[in-house]
Coordinates of C-alpha atoms in Angstrom, one line a residue:
X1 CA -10.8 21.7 4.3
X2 CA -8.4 22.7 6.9
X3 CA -8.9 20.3 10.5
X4 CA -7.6 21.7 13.4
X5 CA -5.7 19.5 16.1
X6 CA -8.5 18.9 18.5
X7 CA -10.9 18.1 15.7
X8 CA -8.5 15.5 14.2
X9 CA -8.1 13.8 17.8
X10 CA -11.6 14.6 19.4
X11 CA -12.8 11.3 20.5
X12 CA -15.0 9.1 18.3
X13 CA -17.8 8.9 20.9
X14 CA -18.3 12.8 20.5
X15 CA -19.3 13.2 17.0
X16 CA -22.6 13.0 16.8
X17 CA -25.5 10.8 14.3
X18 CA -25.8 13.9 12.3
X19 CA -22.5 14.9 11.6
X20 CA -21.5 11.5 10.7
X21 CA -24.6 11.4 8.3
X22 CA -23.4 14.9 6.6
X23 CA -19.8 13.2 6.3
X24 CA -21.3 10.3 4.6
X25 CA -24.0 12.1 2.4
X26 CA -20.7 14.5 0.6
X27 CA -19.0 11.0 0.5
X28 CA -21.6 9.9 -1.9
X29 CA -21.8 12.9 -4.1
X30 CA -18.2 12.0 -5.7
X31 CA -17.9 10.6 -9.1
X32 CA -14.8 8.8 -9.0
X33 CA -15.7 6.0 -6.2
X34 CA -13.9 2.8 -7.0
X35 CA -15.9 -0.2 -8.0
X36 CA -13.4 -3.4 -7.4
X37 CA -10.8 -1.6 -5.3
X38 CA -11.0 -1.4 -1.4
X39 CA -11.9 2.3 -0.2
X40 CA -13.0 3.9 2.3
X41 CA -16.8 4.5 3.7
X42 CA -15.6 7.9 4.7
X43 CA -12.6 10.0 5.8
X44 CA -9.1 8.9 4.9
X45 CA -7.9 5.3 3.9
X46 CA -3.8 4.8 4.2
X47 CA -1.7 2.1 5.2
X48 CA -2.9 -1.6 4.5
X49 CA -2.2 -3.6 8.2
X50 CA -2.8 -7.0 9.2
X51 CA -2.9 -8.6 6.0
X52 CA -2.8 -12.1 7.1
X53 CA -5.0 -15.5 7.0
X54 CA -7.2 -16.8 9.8
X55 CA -9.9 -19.5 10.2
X56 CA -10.4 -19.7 6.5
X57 CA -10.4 -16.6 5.1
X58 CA -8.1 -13.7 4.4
X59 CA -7.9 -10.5 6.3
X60 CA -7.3 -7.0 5.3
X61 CA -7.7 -3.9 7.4
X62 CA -6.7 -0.1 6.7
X63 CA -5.6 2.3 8.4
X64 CA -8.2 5.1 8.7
X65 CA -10.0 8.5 10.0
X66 CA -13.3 8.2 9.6
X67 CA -14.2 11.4 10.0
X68 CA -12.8 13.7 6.5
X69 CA -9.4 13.3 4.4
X70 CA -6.9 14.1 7.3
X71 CA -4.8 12.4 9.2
X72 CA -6.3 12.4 12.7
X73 CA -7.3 9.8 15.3
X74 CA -6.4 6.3 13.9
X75 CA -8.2 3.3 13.6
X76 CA -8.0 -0.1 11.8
X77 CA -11.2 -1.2 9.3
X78 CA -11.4 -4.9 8.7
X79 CA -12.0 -7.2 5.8
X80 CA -12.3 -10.3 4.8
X81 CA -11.9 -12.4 1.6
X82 CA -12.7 -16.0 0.4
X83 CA -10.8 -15.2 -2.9
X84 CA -8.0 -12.0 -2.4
X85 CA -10.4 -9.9 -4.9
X86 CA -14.0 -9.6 -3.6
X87 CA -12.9 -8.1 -0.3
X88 CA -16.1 -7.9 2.5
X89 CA -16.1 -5.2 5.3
X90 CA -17.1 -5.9 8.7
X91 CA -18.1 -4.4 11.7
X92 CA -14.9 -5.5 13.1
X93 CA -12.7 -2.6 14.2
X94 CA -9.1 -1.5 15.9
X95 CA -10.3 1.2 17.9
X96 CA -7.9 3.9 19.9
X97 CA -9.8 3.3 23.1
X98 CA -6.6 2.2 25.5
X99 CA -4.1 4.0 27.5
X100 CA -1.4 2.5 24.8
X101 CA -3.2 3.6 21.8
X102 CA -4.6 6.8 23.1
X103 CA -3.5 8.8 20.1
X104 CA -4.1 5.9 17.7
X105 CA -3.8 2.6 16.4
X106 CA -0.8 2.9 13.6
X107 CA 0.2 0.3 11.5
X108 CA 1.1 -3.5 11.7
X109 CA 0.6 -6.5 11.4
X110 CA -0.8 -9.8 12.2
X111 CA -0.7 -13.5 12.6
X112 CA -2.5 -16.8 12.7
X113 CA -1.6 -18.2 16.4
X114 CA -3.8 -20.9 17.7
X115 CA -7.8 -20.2 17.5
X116 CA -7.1 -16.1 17.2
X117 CA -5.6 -13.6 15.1
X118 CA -2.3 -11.6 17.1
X119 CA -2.3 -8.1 15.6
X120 CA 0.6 -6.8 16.5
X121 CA 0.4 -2.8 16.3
X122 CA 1.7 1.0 17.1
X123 CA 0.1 2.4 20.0
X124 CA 0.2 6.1 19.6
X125 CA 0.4 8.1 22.4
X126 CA 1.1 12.1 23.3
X127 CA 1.3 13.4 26.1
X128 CA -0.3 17.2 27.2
X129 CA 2.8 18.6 25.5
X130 CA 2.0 16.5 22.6
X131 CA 5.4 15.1 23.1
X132 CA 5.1 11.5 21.4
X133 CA 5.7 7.8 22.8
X134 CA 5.2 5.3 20.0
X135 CA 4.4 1.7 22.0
X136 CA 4.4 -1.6 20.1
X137 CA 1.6 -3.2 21.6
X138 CA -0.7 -6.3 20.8
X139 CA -4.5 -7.2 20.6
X140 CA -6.1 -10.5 19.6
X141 CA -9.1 -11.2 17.2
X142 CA -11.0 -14.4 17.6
X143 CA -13.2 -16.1 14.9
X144 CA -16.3 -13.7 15.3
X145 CA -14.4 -10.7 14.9
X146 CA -14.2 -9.8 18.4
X147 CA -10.9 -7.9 19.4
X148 CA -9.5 -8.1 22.9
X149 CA -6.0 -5.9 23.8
X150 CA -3.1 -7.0 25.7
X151 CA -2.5 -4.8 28.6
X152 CA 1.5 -5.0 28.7
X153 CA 3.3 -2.8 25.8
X154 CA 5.3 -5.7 24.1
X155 CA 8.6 -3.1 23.3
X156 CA 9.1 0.3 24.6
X157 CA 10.9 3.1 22.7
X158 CA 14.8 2.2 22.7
X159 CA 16.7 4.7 23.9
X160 CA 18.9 4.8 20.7
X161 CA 16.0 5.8 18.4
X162 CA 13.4 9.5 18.1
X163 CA 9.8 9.3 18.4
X164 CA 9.8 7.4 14.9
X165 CA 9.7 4.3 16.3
X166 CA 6.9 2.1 14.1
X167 CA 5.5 -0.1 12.0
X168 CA 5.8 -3.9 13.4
X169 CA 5.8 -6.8 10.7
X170 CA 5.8 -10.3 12.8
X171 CA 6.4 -13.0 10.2
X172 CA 7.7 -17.0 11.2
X173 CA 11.1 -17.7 10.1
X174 CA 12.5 -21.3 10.3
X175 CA 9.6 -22.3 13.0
X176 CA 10.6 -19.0 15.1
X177 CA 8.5 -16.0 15.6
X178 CA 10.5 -12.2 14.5
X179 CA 8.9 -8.6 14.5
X180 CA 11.0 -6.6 12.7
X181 CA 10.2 -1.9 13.1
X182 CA 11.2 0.6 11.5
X183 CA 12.6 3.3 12.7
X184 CA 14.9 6.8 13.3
X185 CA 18.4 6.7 14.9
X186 CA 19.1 9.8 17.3
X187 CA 21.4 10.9 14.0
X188 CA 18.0 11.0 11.9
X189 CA 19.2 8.0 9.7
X190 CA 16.3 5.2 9.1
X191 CA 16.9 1.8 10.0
X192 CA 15.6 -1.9 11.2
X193 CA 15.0 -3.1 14.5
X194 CA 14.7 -7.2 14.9
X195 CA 13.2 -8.7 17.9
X196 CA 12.7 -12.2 18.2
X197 CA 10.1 -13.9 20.5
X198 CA 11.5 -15.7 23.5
X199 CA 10.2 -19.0 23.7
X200 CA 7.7 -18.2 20.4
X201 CA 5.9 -16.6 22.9
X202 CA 4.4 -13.5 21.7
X203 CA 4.6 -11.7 25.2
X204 CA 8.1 -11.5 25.5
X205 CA 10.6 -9.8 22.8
X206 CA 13.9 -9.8 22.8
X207 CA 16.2 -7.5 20.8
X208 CA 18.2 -9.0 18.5
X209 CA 19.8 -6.4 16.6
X210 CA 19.5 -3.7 13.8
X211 CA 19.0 -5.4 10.2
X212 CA 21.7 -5.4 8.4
X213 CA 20.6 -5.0 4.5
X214 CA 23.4 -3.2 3.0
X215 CA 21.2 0.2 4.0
X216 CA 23.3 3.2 2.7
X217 CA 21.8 5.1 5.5
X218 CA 20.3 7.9 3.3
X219 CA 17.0 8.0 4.6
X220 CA 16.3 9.7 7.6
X221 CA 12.9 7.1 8.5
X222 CA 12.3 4.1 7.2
X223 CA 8.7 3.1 7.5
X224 CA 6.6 -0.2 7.1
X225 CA 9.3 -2.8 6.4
X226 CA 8.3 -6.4 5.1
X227 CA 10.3 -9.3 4.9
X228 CA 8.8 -12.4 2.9
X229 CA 10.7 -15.5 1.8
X230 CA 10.5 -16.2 -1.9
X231 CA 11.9 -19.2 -3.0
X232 CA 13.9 -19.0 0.3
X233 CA 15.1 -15.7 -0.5
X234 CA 14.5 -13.0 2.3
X235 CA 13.0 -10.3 -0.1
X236 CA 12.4 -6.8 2.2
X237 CA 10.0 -4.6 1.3
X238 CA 10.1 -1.1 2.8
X239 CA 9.4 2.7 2.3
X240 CA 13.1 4.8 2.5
X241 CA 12.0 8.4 3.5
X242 CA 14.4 11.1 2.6
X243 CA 16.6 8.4 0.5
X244 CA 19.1 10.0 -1.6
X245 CA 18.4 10.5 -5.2
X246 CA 21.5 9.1 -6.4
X247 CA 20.5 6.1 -4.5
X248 CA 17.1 5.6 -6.0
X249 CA 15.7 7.3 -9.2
X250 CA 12.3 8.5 -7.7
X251 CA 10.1 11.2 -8.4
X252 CA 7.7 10.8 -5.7
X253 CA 7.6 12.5 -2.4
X254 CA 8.5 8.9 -1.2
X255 CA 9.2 5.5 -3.0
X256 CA 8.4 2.6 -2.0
X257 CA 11.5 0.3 -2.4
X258 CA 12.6 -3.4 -2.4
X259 CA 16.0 -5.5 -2.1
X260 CA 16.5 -9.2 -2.5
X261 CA 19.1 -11.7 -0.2
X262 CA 19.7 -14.5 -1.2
X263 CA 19.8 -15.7 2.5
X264 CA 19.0 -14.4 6.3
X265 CA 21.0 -15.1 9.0
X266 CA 18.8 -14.6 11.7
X267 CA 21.8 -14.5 14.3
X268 CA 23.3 -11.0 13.6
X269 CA 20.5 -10.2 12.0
X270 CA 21.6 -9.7 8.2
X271 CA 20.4 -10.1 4.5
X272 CA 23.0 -12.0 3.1
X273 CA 24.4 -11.1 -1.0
X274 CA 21.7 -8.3 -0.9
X275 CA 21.2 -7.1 -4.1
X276 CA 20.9 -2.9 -4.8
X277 CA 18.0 -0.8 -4.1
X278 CA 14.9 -1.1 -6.2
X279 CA 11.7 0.6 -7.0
X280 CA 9.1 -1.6 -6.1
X281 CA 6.4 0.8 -8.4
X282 CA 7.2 3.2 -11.0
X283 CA 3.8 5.2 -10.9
X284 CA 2.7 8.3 -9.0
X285 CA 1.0 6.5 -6.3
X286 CA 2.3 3.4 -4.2
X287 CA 3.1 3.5 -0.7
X288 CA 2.9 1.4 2.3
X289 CA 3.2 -2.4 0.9
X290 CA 2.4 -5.1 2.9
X291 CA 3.5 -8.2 2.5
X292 CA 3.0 -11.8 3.7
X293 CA 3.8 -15.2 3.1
X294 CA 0.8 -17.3 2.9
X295 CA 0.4 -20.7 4.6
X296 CA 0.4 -21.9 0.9
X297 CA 3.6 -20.8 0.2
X298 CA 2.7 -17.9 -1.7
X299 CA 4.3 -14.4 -0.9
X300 CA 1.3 -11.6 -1.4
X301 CA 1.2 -8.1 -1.0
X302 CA -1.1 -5.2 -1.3
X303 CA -0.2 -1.6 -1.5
X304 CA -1.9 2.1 -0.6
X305 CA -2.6 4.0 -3.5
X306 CA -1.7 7.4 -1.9
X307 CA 0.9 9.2 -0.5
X308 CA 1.5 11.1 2.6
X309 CA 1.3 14.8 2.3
X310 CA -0.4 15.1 -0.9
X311 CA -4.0 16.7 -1.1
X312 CA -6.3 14.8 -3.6
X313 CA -9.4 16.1 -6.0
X314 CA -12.0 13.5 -3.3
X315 CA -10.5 15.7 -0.6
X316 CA -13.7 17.4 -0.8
X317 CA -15.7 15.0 -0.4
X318 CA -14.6 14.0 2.9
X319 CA -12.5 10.5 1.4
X320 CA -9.1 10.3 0.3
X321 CA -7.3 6.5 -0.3
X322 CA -7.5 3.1 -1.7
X323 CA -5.9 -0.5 -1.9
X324 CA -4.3 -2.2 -4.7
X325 CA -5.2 -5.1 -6.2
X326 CA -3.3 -8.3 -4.1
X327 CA -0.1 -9.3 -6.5
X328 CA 1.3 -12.2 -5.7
X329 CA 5.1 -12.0 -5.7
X330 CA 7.7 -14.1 -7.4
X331 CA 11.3 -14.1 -8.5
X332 CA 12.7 -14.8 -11.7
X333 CA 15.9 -13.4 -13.1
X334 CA 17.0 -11.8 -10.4
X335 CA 14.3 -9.5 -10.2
X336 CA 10.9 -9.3 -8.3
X337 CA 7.4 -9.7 -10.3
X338 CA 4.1 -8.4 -8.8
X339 CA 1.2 -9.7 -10.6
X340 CA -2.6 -10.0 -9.5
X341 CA -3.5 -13.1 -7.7
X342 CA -5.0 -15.8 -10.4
X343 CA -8.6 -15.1 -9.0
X344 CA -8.5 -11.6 -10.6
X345 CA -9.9 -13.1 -14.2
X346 CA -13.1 -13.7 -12.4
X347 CA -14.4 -10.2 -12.9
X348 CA -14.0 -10.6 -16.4
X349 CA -17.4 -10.5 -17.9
X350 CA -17.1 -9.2 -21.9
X351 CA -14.1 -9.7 -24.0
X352 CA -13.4 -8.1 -27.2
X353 CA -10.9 -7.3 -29.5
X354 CA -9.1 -4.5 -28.5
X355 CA -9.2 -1.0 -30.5
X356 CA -10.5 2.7 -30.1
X357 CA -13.9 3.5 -28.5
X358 CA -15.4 6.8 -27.8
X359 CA -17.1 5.9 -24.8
X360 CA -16.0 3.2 -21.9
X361 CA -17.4 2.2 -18.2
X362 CA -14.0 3.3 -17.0
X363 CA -13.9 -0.2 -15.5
X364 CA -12.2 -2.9 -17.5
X365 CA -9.2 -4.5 -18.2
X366 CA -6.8 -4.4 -20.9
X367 CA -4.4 -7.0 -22.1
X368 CA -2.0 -5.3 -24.9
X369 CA 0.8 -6.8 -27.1
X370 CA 3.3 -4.5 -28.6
X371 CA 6.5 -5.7 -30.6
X372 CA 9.7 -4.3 -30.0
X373 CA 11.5 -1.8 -32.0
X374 CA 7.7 -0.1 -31.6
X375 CA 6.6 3.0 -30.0
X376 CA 3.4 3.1 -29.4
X377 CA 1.1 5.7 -27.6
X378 CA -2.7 5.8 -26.5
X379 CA -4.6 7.5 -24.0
X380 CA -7.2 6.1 -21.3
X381 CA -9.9 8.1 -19.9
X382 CA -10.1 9.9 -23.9
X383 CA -12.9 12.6 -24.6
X384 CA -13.3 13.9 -28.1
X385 CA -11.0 17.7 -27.7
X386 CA -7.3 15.0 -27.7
X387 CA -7.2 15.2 -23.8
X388 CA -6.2 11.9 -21.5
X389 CA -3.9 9.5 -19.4
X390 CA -0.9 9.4 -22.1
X391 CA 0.8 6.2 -22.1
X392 CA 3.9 5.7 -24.5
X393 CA 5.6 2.1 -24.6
X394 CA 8.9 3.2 -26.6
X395 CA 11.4 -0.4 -26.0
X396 CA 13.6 1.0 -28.7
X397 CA 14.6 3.8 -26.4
X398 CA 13.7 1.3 -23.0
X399 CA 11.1 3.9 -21.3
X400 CA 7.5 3.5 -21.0
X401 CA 5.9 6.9 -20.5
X402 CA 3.0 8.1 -18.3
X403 CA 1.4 11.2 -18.3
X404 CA -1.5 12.9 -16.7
X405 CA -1.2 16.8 -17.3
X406 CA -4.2 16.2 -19.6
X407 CA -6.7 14.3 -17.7
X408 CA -9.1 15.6 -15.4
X409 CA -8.5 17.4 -12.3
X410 CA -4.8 17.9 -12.0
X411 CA -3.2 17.6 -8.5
X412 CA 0.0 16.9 -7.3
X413 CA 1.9 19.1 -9.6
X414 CA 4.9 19.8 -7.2
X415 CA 6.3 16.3 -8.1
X416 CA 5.6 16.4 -11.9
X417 CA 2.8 15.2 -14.2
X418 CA 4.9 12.4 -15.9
X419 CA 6.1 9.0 -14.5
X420 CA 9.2 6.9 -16.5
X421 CA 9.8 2.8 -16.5
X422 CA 12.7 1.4 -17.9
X423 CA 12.2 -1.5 -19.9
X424 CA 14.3 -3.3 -22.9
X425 CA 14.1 -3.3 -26.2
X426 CA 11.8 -6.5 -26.2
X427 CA 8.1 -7.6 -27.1
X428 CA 6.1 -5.7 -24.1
X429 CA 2.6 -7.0 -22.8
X430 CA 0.7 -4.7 -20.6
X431 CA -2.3 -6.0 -18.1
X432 CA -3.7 -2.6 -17.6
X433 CA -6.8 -2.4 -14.8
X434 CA -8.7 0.8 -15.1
X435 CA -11.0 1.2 -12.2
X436 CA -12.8 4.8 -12.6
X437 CA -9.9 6.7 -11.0
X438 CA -7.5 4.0 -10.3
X439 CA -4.9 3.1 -13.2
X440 CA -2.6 -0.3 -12.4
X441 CA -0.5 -1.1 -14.8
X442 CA 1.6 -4.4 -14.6
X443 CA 4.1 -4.8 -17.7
X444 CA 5.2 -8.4 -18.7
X445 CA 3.3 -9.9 -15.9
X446 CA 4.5 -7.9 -13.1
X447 CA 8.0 -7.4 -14.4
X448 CA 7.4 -3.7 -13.7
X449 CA 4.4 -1.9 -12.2
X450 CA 3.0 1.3 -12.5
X451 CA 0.4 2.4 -10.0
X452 CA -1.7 5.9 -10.4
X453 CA -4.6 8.3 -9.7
X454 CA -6.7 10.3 -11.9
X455 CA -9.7 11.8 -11.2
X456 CA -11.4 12.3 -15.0
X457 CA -14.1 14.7 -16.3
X458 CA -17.4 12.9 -16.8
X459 CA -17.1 12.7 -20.4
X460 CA -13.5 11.5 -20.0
X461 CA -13.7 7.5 -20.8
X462 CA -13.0 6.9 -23.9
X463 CA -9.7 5.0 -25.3
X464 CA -8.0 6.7 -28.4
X465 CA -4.6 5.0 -30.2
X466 CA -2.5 7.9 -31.0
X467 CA 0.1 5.7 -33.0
X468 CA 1.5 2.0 -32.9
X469 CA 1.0 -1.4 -33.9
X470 CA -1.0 -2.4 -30.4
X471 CA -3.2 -5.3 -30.4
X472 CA -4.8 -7.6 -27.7
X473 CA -8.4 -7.8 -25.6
X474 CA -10.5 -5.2 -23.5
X475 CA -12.5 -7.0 -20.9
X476 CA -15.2 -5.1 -19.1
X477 CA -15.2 -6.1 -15.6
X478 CA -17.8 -6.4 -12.9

């Protein structure tokens, strides 16, 4: 379904009970709803924002239209989690109801100050030529979920950057509070404001300069940077638009990337020792990350599966989007693992040894050993004519191979049917978590992550081993 402009940005308050019921009702009729992944009630479900922790619990919300798989009139969804994986919704909502959000609430971030939660945001705003102003702006969330805004805008356009001007991250370095947004230069070239808060108070920013982080300046925007401290290691997280090919071997329509410092001089501002670009996910969908450093020390993150621009099979039924799983992220070697927080083993609920079977739930996960000098192939989501999600673990040739011309309802095509990982020639383990129509697939704990759609047939979910020595566990999950 096409939506016009004024039916993406007509006002929530005009949409009547029985629209919102029809929405809802063709929400329900798909067959590929997620069962432990966040997604949303109805319309379209992007960016993670204000992943944080506050008065006990941690705190998730999504971007989101509510109203069919578009992007139209933001708003943030809250939830909240005792554990990272059983994730509640409230009624708890950003709403684009101020002059400085007019045209919605984009994406940010938030922190635990005092007795409330600071959300620090994009306030979207057009004009009647529909000429844009992005605002960084600020609201705060107290313990029962009740949101008040600020009524000053916190940083105004620069005059050195376009409209693409976004994406706050606020995050406590060395006891001092920095917001770091991405944006365009005048030139079209992405880059990374810092701002620091004067006096730690949140009110009052002060420019501090663009982040240097060795950036090639081959993307033309640079959206949703994240900086978290690993080990004491500024690690930045961040989404290179238009990045050069020779830059970054990517075959999406955008990666999502990451570099590693060894140290952050907050002065200048600059990642010092950076090292070079990486992917952060080798599969067709991940986009968005947001990461965090938990009071506990531990770095965590959370990803959209999805990607701007793309049109998706649940399109139809008036949804499009989910979350990861939360990884928590460490460094070892010199390279960043994502793996799922410890908590995840608690949907386990049957384990058995692992080997073909003809028919599945669709959600489980699998915990595979292969041996090097292997190649091995099986598909997921099987049905009994050969046809599946292909995956081919080959370390003697250093690719693991994914492929999903032969599953379901293909979409997508434009940017190919088959994703690559480089790995070396070594044993390979594989945690793969197949929710339905959400493939993650983390190999060597988190070493490498692959992160995918598919939308299956209804007889597709069975698992056939096409060739290999593969052995290990299937656990269903709840």
């Amino acid at each position: 379904m096409t939506f016009s402009r004024d039916l993406r940005y007509r006002p929530y308050q005009d949409w009547t009970t029985e629209e919102k019921n029809k929405i809802k009702a063709n929400v329900n009729k798909s067959p590929w709803h997620a069962n432990y992944h966040i997604e949303p009630k109805s319309g379209l479900l992007n960016d993670p924002n204000g992943f944080s922790f506050f008065n006990g619990k941690f705190h998730l919300f999504y971007q989101n239209w509510p109203f069919g798989a578009a992007h139209g009139l933001k708003q943030w969804v809250h939830t909240e989690s005792d554990d990272l994986v059983h994730f509640t919704e409230t009624n708890t909502r950003l709403l684009p109801d101020n002059p400085n959000d007019s045209h919605g609430c984009y994406s940010g971030s938030a922190y635990e100050i005092g007795s409330k939660l600071f959300l620090f945001y994009t306030g979207n705003v057009r004009d009647e030529n529909w000429v844009r102003t992005p605002l960084q702006v600020g609201a705060w969330m107290d313990k029962e979920g009740n949101i008040s805004k600020m009524d000053t805008i916190l940083i105004n356009q620069p005059s050195d950057v376009t409209e693409h001007f976004r994406d706050p991250q606020i995050f406590s370095y060395q006891n001092q509070f920095y917001v770091i947004v991405g944006t365009q230069s005048l030139d079209k070239e992405g880059f990374i404001k810092v701002y620091k808060a004067e006096q730690n108070d949140v009110n009052n920013w002060t420019f501090i300069g663009n982040l240097d982080f060795d950036n090639k300046g081959h993307a033309y925007m640079i959206e949703c940077p994240n900086l978290v401290f690993i080990d004491n290691k500024p690690v930045l997280i961040y989404s290179p638009q238009g990045i050069s090919h020779d830059e970054l071997d990517y075959n999406n329509i955008y990666p999502n990337a990451y570099k590693i410092g060894q140290s952050f001089d907050t002065s200048i501002p600059k990642m010092n020792q950076v090292s070079s670009i990486q992917n952060l996910d080798y599969g067709f969908e991940a986009y968005a990350t947001q990461a965090f450093n938990a009071p506990d020390g531990r770095a965590l993150a959370v990803s959209w599966i999805g990607l701007p621009e793309i049109d998706y099979p649940t399109d139809r039924f008036d949804y499009q989007g989910a979350l990861s799983l939360v990884k928590e992220l460490t460094l070892k070697d010199g390279k960043l693992y994502q793996y799922p927080v410890d908590s995840i083993s608690t949907l386990r609920s049957k384990q058995q040894e692992f080997g073909p079977q003809e028919k599945t739930s669709n959600c489980y996960e699998l915990e595979l050993h292969i041996p090097k000098e292997e190649k091995s192939i099986l598909k997921l989501f099987a049905d009994n004519k050969g046809n599946g999600l292909s995956l081919t673990v080959d370390s003697s040739n250093g690719f693991i191979t994914l492929d999903r011309s032969q599953v379901g309802e293909v979409f997508g095509q434009e940017y190919g049917t088959i994703r690559k990982c480089p790995i070396e020639n070594k044993a390979i383990t594989l945690n793969i978590f197949v929710d339905n129509s959400i493939v993650e697939i983390f190999i060597n704990k988190g070493e490498k992550v692959m992160t995918s759609r598919v939308f299956p047939e209804q007889d597709q979910s069975g698992i056939s081993i096409i060739s290999g020595n593969i052995t290990g566990h299937y656990f269903e999950l709840n």
